[in-house]
Short mmCIF file of C-alpha atoms in Angstrom, two decimals:
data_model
loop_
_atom_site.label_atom_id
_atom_site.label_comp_id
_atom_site.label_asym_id
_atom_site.label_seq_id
_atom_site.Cartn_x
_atom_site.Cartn_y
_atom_site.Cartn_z
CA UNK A 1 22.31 29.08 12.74
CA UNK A 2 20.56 25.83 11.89
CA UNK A 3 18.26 24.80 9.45
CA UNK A 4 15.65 22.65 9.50
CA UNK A 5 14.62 20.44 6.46
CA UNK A 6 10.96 21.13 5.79
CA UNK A 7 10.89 17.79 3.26
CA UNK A 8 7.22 16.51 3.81
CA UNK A 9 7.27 12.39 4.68
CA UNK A 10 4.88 10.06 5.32
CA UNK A 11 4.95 6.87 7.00
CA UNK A 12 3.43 4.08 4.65
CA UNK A 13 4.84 -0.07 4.37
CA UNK A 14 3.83 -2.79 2.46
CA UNK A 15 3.86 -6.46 3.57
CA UNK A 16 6.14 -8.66 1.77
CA UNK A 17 2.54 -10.13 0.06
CA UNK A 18 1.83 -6.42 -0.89
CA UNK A 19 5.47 -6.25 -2.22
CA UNK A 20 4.92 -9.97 -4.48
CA UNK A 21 2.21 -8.58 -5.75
CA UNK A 22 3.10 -5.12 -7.02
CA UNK A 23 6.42 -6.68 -8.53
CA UNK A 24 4.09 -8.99 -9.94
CA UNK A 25 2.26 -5.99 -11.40
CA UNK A 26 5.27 -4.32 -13.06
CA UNK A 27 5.97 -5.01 -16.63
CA UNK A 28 9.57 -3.77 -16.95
CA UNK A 29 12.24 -5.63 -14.44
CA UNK A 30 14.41 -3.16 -15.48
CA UNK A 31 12.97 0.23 -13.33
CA UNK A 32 10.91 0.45 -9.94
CA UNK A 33 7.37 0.26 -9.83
CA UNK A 34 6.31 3.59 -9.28
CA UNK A 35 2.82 3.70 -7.68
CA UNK A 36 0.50 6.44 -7.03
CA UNK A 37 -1.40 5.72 -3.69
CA UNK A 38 -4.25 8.79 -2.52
CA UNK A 39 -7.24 9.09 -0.78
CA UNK A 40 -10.20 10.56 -2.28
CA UNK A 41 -13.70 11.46 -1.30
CA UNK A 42 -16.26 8.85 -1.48
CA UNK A 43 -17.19 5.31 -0.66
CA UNK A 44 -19.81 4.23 2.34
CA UNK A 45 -17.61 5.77 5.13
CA UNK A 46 -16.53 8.63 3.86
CA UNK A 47 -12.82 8.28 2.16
CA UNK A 48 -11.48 5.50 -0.50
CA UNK A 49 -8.24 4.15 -0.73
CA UNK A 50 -6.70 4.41 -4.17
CA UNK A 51 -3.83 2.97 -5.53
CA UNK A 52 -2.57 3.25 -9.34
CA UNK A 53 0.46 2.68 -11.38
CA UNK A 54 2.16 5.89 -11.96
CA UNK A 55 2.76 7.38 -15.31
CA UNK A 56 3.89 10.39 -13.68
CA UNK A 57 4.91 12.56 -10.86
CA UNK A 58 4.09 15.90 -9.63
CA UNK A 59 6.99 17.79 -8.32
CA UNK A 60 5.09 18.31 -4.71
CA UNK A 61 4.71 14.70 -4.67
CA UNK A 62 6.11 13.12 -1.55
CA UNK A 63 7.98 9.47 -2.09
CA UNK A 64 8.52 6.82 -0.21
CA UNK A 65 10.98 4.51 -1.00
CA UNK A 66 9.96 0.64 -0.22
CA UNK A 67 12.80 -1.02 -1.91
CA UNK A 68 14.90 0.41 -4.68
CA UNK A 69 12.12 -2.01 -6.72
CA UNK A 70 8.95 -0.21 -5.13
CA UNK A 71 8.31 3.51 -5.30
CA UNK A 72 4.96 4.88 -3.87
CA UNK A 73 4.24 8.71 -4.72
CA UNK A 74 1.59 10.12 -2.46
CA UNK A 75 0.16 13.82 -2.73
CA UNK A 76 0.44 16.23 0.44
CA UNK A 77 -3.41 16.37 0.67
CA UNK A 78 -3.48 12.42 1.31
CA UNK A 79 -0.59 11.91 3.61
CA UNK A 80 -2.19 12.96 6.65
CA UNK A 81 -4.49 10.42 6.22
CA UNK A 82 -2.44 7.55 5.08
CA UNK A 83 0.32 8.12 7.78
CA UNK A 84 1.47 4.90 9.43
CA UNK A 85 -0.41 2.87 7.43
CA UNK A 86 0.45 -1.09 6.10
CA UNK A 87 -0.71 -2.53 3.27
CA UNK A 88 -1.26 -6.14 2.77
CA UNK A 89 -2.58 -7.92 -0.29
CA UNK A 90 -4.89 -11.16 0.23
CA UNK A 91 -5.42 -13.72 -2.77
CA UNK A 92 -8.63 -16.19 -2.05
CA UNK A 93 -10.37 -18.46 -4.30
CA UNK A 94 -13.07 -15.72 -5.33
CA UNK A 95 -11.38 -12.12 -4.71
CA UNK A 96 -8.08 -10.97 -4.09
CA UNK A 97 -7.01 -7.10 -3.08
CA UNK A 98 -4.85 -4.57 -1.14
CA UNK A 99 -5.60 -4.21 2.40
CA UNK A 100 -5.05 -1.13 4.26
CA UNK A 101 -4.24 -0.96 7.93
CA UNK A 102 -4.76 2.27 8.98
CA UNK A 103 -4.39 3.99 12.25
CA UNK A 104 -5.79 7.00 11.15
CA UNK A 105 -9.10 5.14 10.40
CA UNK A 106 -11.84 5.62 13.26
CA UNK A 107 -14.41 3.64 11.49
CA UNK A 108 -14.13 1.01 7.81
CA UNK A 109 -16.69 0.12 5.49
CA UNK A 110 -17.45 -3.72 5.26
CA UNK A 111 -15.12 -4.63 2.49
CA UNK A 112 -12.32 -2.31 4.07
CA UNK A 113 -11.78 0.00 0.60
CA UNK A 114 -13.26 3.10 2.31
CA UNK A 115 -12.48 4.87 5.97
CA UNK A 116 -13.36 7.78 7.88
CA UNK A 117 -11.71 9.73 10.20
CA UNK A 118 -12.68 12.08 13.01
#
């Protein structure tokens, strides 16, 4: 008889920009960053991206290992929605952010921080 690991995953990568930047972020060289990245409710289309530094995990947290540098924690509701999708970071003159590539996505707002999906 075989078993068959049940271990939720999701599918989530960062560009190397993505990667500067959240090293960039991290106080202590000593530990990985641990992010918390989740979708919530809101925005003009529907959904926002959110991503955090993490203080703390919850046991039915699913992680995804970037690096042994870059940890990103994502809850079970989100993952559906953020599977398969890169993040980028862009620094301009005026702004800089995180940029979320999506496939789930059928539809972004202007400035890209909110999605909806059918």
């Amino acid at each position: 008889m075989s078993t068959v690991d049940a271990t939720p995953t999701c599918n989530i990568s960062l560009t190397d920009a993505a990667q500067e930047r959240i090293l960039d972020l991290r106080d202590n060289m000593h530990k990985p960053a641990m992010i918390r990245l989740y979708v919530q409710g809101g925005g003009c289309s529907g959904f926002e991206y959110k991503i955090d530094l993490a203080k703390e995990t919850d046991e039915d947290d699913i992680l995804v290992q970037i690096n042994p540098y870059i940890h990103i924690y994502v809850d079970q509701v989100s993952a559906p929605y953020l599977e398969g999708t890169t993040i980028d970071y862009e620094a301009h003159t005026l702004a800089s952010r995180f940029v979320f590539n999506n496939p789930q996505a059928t539809s972004t707002c202007g400035c890209g921080s909110s999605f909806s999906v059918e």
